[in-house]
Short mmCIF file of C-alpha atoms in Angstrom, two decimals:
data_model
loop_
_atom_site.label_atom_id
_atom_site.label_comp_id
_atom_site.label_asym_id
_atom_site.label_seq_id
_atom_site.Cartn_x
_atom_site.Cartn_y
_atom_site.Cartn_z
CA UNK A 1 -15.92 -23.10 10.44
CA UNK A 2 -18.17 -22.32 7.49
CA UNK A 3 -20.03 -19.64 9.48
CA UNK A 4 -16.73 -18.01 10.43
CA UNK A 5 -15.55 -18.10 6.81
CA UNK A 6 -18.76 -16.52 5.53
CA UNK A 7 -18.59 -13.73 8.12
CA UNK A 8 -14.94 -12.81 7.50
CA UNK A 9 -14.15 -9.45 5.88
CA UNK A 10 -11.96 -11.12 3.23
CA UNK A 11 -14.76 -13.46 2.11
CA UNK A 12 -17.30 -10.64 1.97
CA UNK A 13 -14.88 -8.43 0.04
CA UNK A 14 -14.08 -11.22 -2.41
CA UNK A 15 -17.82 -11.70 -2.95
CA UNK A 16 -18.25 -7.94 -3.46
CA UNK A 17 -15.50 -7.92 -6.10
CA UNK A 18 -17.07 -10.93 -7.84
CA UNK A 19 -20.50 -9.24 -7.78
CA UNK A 20 -19.00 -6.02 -9.14
CA UNK A 21 -17.31 -7.91 -11.98
CA UNK A 22 -20.56 -9.75 -12.69
CA UNK A 23 -22.48 -6.47 -12.84
CA UNK A 24 -19.96 -4.95 -15.24
CA UNK A 25 -19.95 -8.11 -17.36
CA UNK A 26 -23.69 -7.81 -18.01
CA UNK A 27 -22.99 -4.68 -20.07
CA UNK A 28 -19.34 -5.09 -21.04
CA UNK A 29 -18.41 -8.80 -21.27
CA UNK A 30 -14.94 -7.93 -22.54
CA UNK A 31 -13.99 -6.48 -19.16
CA UNK A 32 -13.93 -9.92 -17.50
CA UNK A 33 -11.82 -11.72 -20.09
CA UNK A 34 -8.54 -13.21 -18.74
CA UNK A 35 -6.41 -10.66 -20.60
CA UNK A 36 -8.49 -7.76 -19.29
CA UNK A 37 -8.39 -9.03 -15.69
CA UNK A 38 -4.62 -9.52 -16.02
CA UNK A 39 -4.43 -5.87 -17.04
CA UNK A 40 -6.44 -4.86 -13.96
CA UNK A 41 -4.05 -6.84 -11.75
CA UNK A 42 -1.06 -5.18 -13.41
CA UNK A 43 -2.55 -1.70 -13.00
CA UNK A 44 -3.29 -2.44 -9.35
CA UNK A 45 0.13 -3.93 -8.53
CA UNK A 46 1.70 -0.63 -7.31
CA UNK A 47 -1.28 -0.13 -5.00
CA UNK A 48 -0.95 -3.69 -3.70
CA UNK A 49 2.74 -3.16 -2.86
CA UNK A 50 2.09 0.10 -1.01
CA UNK A 51 -1.01 -1.30 0.73
CA UNK A 52 1.04 -4.16 2.20
CA UNK A 53 3.51 -1.70 3.70
CA UNK A 54 0.74 0.58 4.93
CA UNK A 55 -1.05 -2.39 6.48
CA UNK A 56 1.99 -3.21 8.61
CA UNK A 57 2.26 0.42 9.75
CA UNK A 58 -1.44 0.65 10.60
CA UNK A 59 -1.25 -2.60 12.56
CA UNK A 60 1.14 -0.85 14.98
CA UNK A 61 -1.33 2.01 15.60
CA UNK A 62 0.50 4.32 13.18
CA UNK A 63 -0.11 5.67 9.67
CA UNK A 64 2.24 6.58 6.83
CA UNK A 65 1.01 9.46 4.69
CA UNK A 66 4.39 9.83 2.96
CA UNK A 67 4.35 6.61 0.92
CA UNK A 68 3.36 8.31 -2.35
CA UNK A 69 5.94 11.07 -1.84
CA UNK A 70 8.55 8.41 -1.03
CA UNK A 71 7.60 6.65 -4.27
CA UNK A 72 7.90 9.90 -6.22
CA UNK A 73 11.28 10.91 -4.74
CA UNK A 74 12.80 7.47 -5.21
CA UNK A 75 11.43 7.28 -8.74
CA UNK A 76 12.88 10.68 -9.63
CA UNK A 77 16.29 9.80 -8.17
CA UNK A 78 16.64 6.52 -10.09
CA UNK A 79 15.29 8.13 -13.28
CA UNK A 80 17.88 10.92 -13.04
CA UNK A 81 20.58 8.36 -12.19
CA UNK A 82 19.67 6.33 -15.25
CA UNK A 83 19.74 9.45 -17.43
CA UNK A 84 23.19 10.42 -16.15
CA UNK A 85 24.59 6.84 -16.27
CA UNK A 86 22.51 4.87 -18.79
CA UNK A 87 24.89 1.91 -18.69
CA UNK A 88 24.45 1.34 -14.95
CA UNK A 89 23.37 -2.28 -14.23
CA UNK A 90 19.73 -2.71 -13.28
CA UNK A 91 20.73 -4.53 -10.09
CA UNK A 92 22.35 -1.32 -8.90
CA UNK A 93 19.31 0.76 -9.89
CA UNK A 94 17.03 -1.55 -7.92
CA UNK A 95 19.39 -1.46 -4.93
CA UNK A 96 19.36 2.35 -4.98
CA UNK A 97 15.54 2.43 -5.22
CA UNK A 98 14.97 0.00 -2.36
CA UNK A 99 17.83 1.47 -0.30
CA UNK A 100 16.66 5.07 -0.62
CA UNK A 101 13.06 4.13 0.10
CA UNK A 102 14.22 2.21 3.17
CA UNK A 103 16.20 5.21 4.45
CA UNK A 104 13.20 7.49 4.01
CA UNK A 105 11.04 5.00 5.90
CA UNK A 106 13.67 4.79 8.64
CA UNK A 107 13.62 8.58 8.93
CA UNK A 108 9.89 8.43 9.65
CA UNK A 109 10.40 5.58 12.10
CA UNK A 110 13.18 7.33 14.02
CA UNK A 111 11.05 10.46 14.49
CA UNK A 112 8.14 8.39 15.79
CA UNK A 113 10.30 6.12 17.96
CA UNK A 114 12.92 8.43 19.45
CA UNK A 115 11.10 11.78 19.50
CA UNK A 116 7.64 10.33 20.21
CA UNK A 117 6.01 12.58 17.59
CA UNK A 118 2.52 11.45 16.44
CA UNK A 119 2.91 9.41 13.21
CA UNK A 120 0.31 11.45 11.30
CA UNK A 121 2.26 14.64 12.04
CA UNK A 122 5.60 13.07 11.14
CA UNK A 123 4.48 11.62 7.82
CA UNK A 124 2.45 14.69 6.87
CA UNK A 125 5.64 16.71 7.33
CA UNK A 126 7.93 14.28 5.53
CA UNK A 127 5.42 13.99 2.69
CA UNK A 128 5.87 17.72 2.06
CA UNK A 129 9.64 17.52 2.55
CA UNK A 130 10.02 14.66 0.06
CA UNK A 131 7.99 16.52 -2.57
CA UNK A 132 10.10 19.63 -1.99
CA UNK A 133 13.32 17.64 -2.40
CA UNK A 134 12.06 16.30 -5.74
CA UNK A 135 11.62 19.87 -6.97
CA UNK A 136 15.07 20.87 -5.71
CA UNK A 137 16.99 18.01 -7.36
CA UNK A 138 15.03 18.15 -10.62
CA UNK A 139 14.53 21.92 -10.78
CA UNK A 140 10.91 21.14 -11.60
CA UNK A 141 11.84 19.38 -14.86
CA UNK A 142 10.50 16.08 -16.12
CA UNK A 143 12.47 12.97 -17.03
CA UNK A 144 10.79 11.61 -20.15
CA UNK A 145 10.78 8.27 -21.94
CA UNK A 146 13.42 9.17 -24.56
CA UNK A 147 15.87 10.04 -21.77
CA UNK A 148 15.56 6.62 -20.12
CA UNK A 149 17.52 3.57 -21.27
CA UNK A 150 15.72 0.58 -22.81
CA UNK A 151 16.84 -1.69 -19.96
CA UNK A 152 15.47 0.76 -17.37
CA UNK A 153 12.01 0.62 -18.97
CA UNK A 154 12.03 -3.09 -19.79
CA UNK A 155 11.92 -4.81 -16.38
CA UNK A 156 8.30 -4.17 -15.28
CA UNK A 157 7.04 -4.68 -18.84
CA UNK A 158 8.66 -8.06 -19.41
CA UNK A 159 6.13 -10.92 -19.61
CA UNK A 160 6.45 -14.29 -17.88
CA UNK A 161 3.73 -16.97 -18.02
CA UNK A 162 1.27 -14.45 -19.45
CA UNK A 163 1.72 -11.82 -16.75
CA UNK A 164 3.97 -8.71 -16.76
CA UNK A 165 6.86 -8.74 -14.28
CA UNK A 166 5.20 -5.91 -12.35
CA UNK A 167 2.38 -8.28 -11.47
CA UNK A 168 4.84 -11.01 -10.48
CA UNK A 169 6.65 -8.60 -8.16
CA UNK A 170 3.34 -7.85 -6.42
CA UNK A 171 2.51 -11.58 -6.18
CA UNK A 172 5.95 -12.31 -4.71
CA UNK A 173 5.48 -9.53 -2.15
CA UNK A 174 2.08 -10.92 -1.13
CA UNK A 175 3.56 -14.39 -0.57
CA UNK A 176 6.63 -13.07 1.27
CA UNK A 177 4.73 -10.83 3.66
CA UNK A 178 2.02 -13.41 4.29
CA UNK A 179 4.80 -15.65 5.60
CA UNK A 180 6.41 -12.78 7.55
CA UNK A 181 3.14 -11.76 9.23
CA UNK A 182 2.00 -15.28 10.10
CA UNK A 183 5.21 -17.24 10.68
CA UNK A 184 7.79 -14.87 12.17
CA UNK A 185 8.37 -13.22 15.52
CA UNK A 186 8.50 -9.79 13.88
CA UNK A 187 5.11 -10.30 12.26
CA UNK A 188 3.53 -11.34 15.54
CA UNK A 189 5.15 -8.32 17.21
CA UNK A 190 3.36 -5.97 14.80
CA UNK A 191 0.01 -7.46 15.86
CA UNK A 192 0.93 -7.41 19.55
CA UNK A 193 2.01 -3.76 19.51
CA UNK A 194 -1.19 -2.66 17.79
CA UNK A 195 -3.50 -4.92 19.76
CA UNK A 196 -2.25 -3.98 23.23
CA UNK A 197 0.98 -1.94 23.44
CA UNK A 198 1.06 -2.11 27.26
CA UNK A 199 0.83 -5.90 27.29
CA UNK A 200 3.42 -6.04 24.48
CA UNK A 201 5.82 -4.01 26.62
CA UNK A 202 5.37 -6.41 29.55
CA UNK A 203 6.26 -9.34 27.28
CA UNK A 204 9.54 -7.67 26.34
CA UNK A 205 8.55 -6.12 22.98
CA UNK A 206 9.95 -2.66 22.31
CA UNK A 207 6.91 -0.80 20.95
CA UNK A 208 8.83 2.11 19.44
CA UNK A 209 11.39 -0.16 17.78
CA UNK A 210 8.65 -2.34 16.32
CA UNK A 211 6.95 0.74 14.87
CA UNK A 212 10.33 1.79 13.47
CA UNK A 213 10.61 -1.50 11.59
CA UNK A 214 7.06 -1.11 10.29
CA UNK A 215 7.94 2.28 8.78
CA UNK A 216 11.18 0.81 7.41
CA UNK A 217 9.35 -1.97 5.57
CA UNK A 218 6.77 0.50 4.26
CA UNK A 219 9.59 2.72 2.99
CA UNK A 220 11.38 -0.17 1.29
CA UNK A 221 8.21 -1.19 -0.56
CA UNK A 222 7.57 2.45 -1.54
CA UNK A 223 11.12 2.69 -2.89
CA UNK A 224 10.72 -0.46 -4.98
CA UNK A 225 7.37 0.81 -6.24
CA UNK A 226 9.00 4.13 -7.13
CA UNK A 227 11.29 2.47 -9.66
CA UNK A 228 8.53 0.21 -11.00
CA UNK A 229 6.19 3.20 -11.41
CA UNK A 230 8.54 5.50 -13.35
CA UNK A 231 9.92 2.68 -15.47
CA UNK A 232 6.47 1.39 -16.38
CA UNK A 233 5.01 4.78 -17.26
CA UNK A 234 8.38 6.05 -18.55
CA UNK A 235 8.10 9.47 -16.92
CA UNK A 236 9.17 11.10 -13.65
CA UNK A 237 8.05 14.49 -12.34
CA UNK A 238 7.38 16.35 -9.07
CA UNK A 239 3.70 15.44 -8.67
CA UNK A 240 3.95 11.80 -9.66
CA UNK A 241 1.46 9.67 -7.71
CA UNK A 242 -0.03 12.82 -6.20
CA UNK A 243 -2.83 11.92 -3.79
CA UNK A 244 -2.10 8.21 -4.15
CA UNK A 245 -1.72 7.91 -0.38
CA UNK A 246 -5.53 8.21 -0.13
CA UNK A 247 -5.95 5.10 -2.28
CA UNK A 248 -3.38 3.24 -0.18
CA UNK A 249 -5.17 4.02 3.09
CA UNK A 250 -8.52 3.26 1.46
CA UNK A 251 -7.30 -0.15 0.27
CA UNK A 252 -6.21 -1.04 3.79
CA UNK A 253 -9.36 0.13 5.54
CA UNK A 254 -11.65 -1.48 2.95
CA UNK A 255 -9.64 -4.68 3.40
CA UNK A 256 -10.49 -4.79 7.11
CA UNK A 257 -7.29 -3.38 8.58
CA UNK A 258 -8.39 -1.55 11.72
CA UNK A 259 -7.19 2.05 12.11
CA UNK A 260 -7.09 1.30 15.85
CA UNK A 261 -4.32 -1.22 15.15
CA UNK A 262 -3.74 -4.91 15.75
CA UNK A 263 -6.30 -6.25 13.29
CA UNK A 264 -5.88 -7.07 9.60
CA UNK A 265 -4.26 -9.42 7.10
CA UNK A 266 -2.16 -9.22 3.96
CA UNK A 267 -5.02 -10.86 2.07
CA UNK A 268 -7.40 -8.15 3.24
CA UNK A 269 -5.07 -5.38 2.04
CA UNK A 270 -4.70 -7.09 -1.34
CA UNK A 271 -8.47 -7.52 -1.75
CA UNK A 272 -9.01 -3.89 -0.75
CA UNK A 273 -6.53 -2.81 -3.42
CA UNK A 274 -8.15 -5.05 -6.03
CA UNK A 275 -11.59 -3.66 -5.14
CA UNK A 276 -10.34 -0.14 -5.86
CA UNK A 277 -8.46 -1.39 -8.92
CA UNK A 278 -11.60 -2.87 -10.43
CA UNK A 279 -13.52 0.35 -9.76
CA UNK A 280 -10.77 2.51 -11.25
CA UNK A 281 -10.53 0.41 -14.40
CA UNK A 282 -14.30 0.03 -14.74
CA UNK A 283 -15.16 3.74 -14.51
CA UNK A 284 -13.98 4.64 -18.04
CA UNK A 285 -15.69 1.50 -19.41
CA UNK A 286 -19.08 2.51 -17.99
CA UNK A 287 -18.55 6.15 -19.03
CA UNK A 288 -18.23 7.57 -15.50
CA UNK A 289 -15.72 10.34 -14.86
CA UNK A 290 -12.49 9.09 -13.21
CA UNK A 291 -12.81 11.99 -10.78
CA UNK A 292 -15.60 10.00 -9.09
CA UNK A 293 -12.88 7.60 -7.94
CA UNK A 294 -11.89 10.05 -5.20
CA UNK A 295 -15.47 10.28 -3.97
CA UNK A 296 -15.83 6.50 -4.08
CA UNK A 297 -12.54 5.99 -2.21
CA UNK A 298 -13.54 8.48 0.48
CA UNK A 299 -17.00 6.95 0.87
CA UNK A 300 -15.50 3.46 1.05
CA UNK A 301 -13.15 4.56 3.85
CA UNK A 302 -16.03 6.00 5.90
CA UNK A 303 -18.19 2.90 5.42
CA UNK A 304 -15.31 0.53 6.21
CA UNK A 305 -14.30 2.45 9.35
CA UNK A 306 -17.94 2.44 10.49
CA UNK A 307 -18.13 -1.34 9.98
CA UNK A 308 -14.86 -1.85 11.88
CA UNK A 309 -16.09 0.34 14.75
CA UNK A 310 -19.41 -1.55 14.87
CA UNK A 311 -17.57 -4.88 15.00
CA UNK A 312 -15.39 -3.61 17.85
CA UNK A 313 -18.43 -2.45 19.83
CA UNK A 314 -20.09 -5.85 19.43
CA UNK A 315 -16.98 -7.60 20.70
CA UNK A 316 -16.89 -5.25 23.67
CA UNK A 317 -20.48 -6.02 24.62
CA UNK A 318 -19.85 -9.76 24.43
CA UNK A 319 -16.88 -9.47 26.80
CA UNK A 320 -18.89 -7.43 29.30
CA UNK A 321 -21.82 -9.78 29.08
CA UNK A 322 -19.57 -12.79 29.70
CA UNK A 323 -18.02 -11.06 32.70
CA UNK A 324 -21.45 -10.33 34.19
CA UNK A 325 -22.53 -13.93 33.74
CA UNK A 326 -19.34 -15.18 35.38
CA UNK A 327 -19.96 -12.89 38.37
#
């Protein structure tokens, strides 16, 4: 049991984050204070939300490159809605954000399911479409803080038990989807479809429909994050969260979610996001250009994919060896 725990990706990643924090603390002790770490968690919360959705999609042997564009379009729509109708209840704003994000995710899922188009092609196309729609509806203009109502900006910034509500939303999502992935039929279907789609089909699981629901969940989380993003930063524009999809994929892969599908956990995605969050917040502290974050994210993806591939090859050799011994 102990050996298995020590060899798990989550344990190793947790240890890497702890070592990274310890290294930073030797030069900047203030970075590891409770208030500072709470700030890191809050800054990383949007990435955690999107990484959970991306994890589910990747588990089904798909990928969603449109999550950041979904976030941006949903954020722009609710920001413009709030500007036009500042008295609109926040419950309605949240419903619009989640609903629109869900519809955009469903659009991806339908194209993959019914037309059998490769997911990377679908989401690369919809990513561009969503960004184009933002420009069309906004005419390229920004929605700034003074145009947003106080209630619209207040929700993610409200503090409960020492943590901003944005962090609590991310924590709630982690708990909810941990239960979904480990205790529900739908969660087990995601793993089955990614692990062996042919076997899943024989057991009565509709592979395309399961992938559709994965994209739908990813879209819903992106829509929710869209509102939280624009309300927290109090600005909406065409290129909001530009390139953020790289961080989302990086968080998943670093967290041990296999690009080949069928392998990964919510905890791994969260730890992968926190690993990148610590790096992103630490770079300015140690006087390293934030532009290095892209290089670090890309390098982390390559290393993590290489480790996943190595682990898969080892498992394959063990199976073959066992078969030979049995013969």
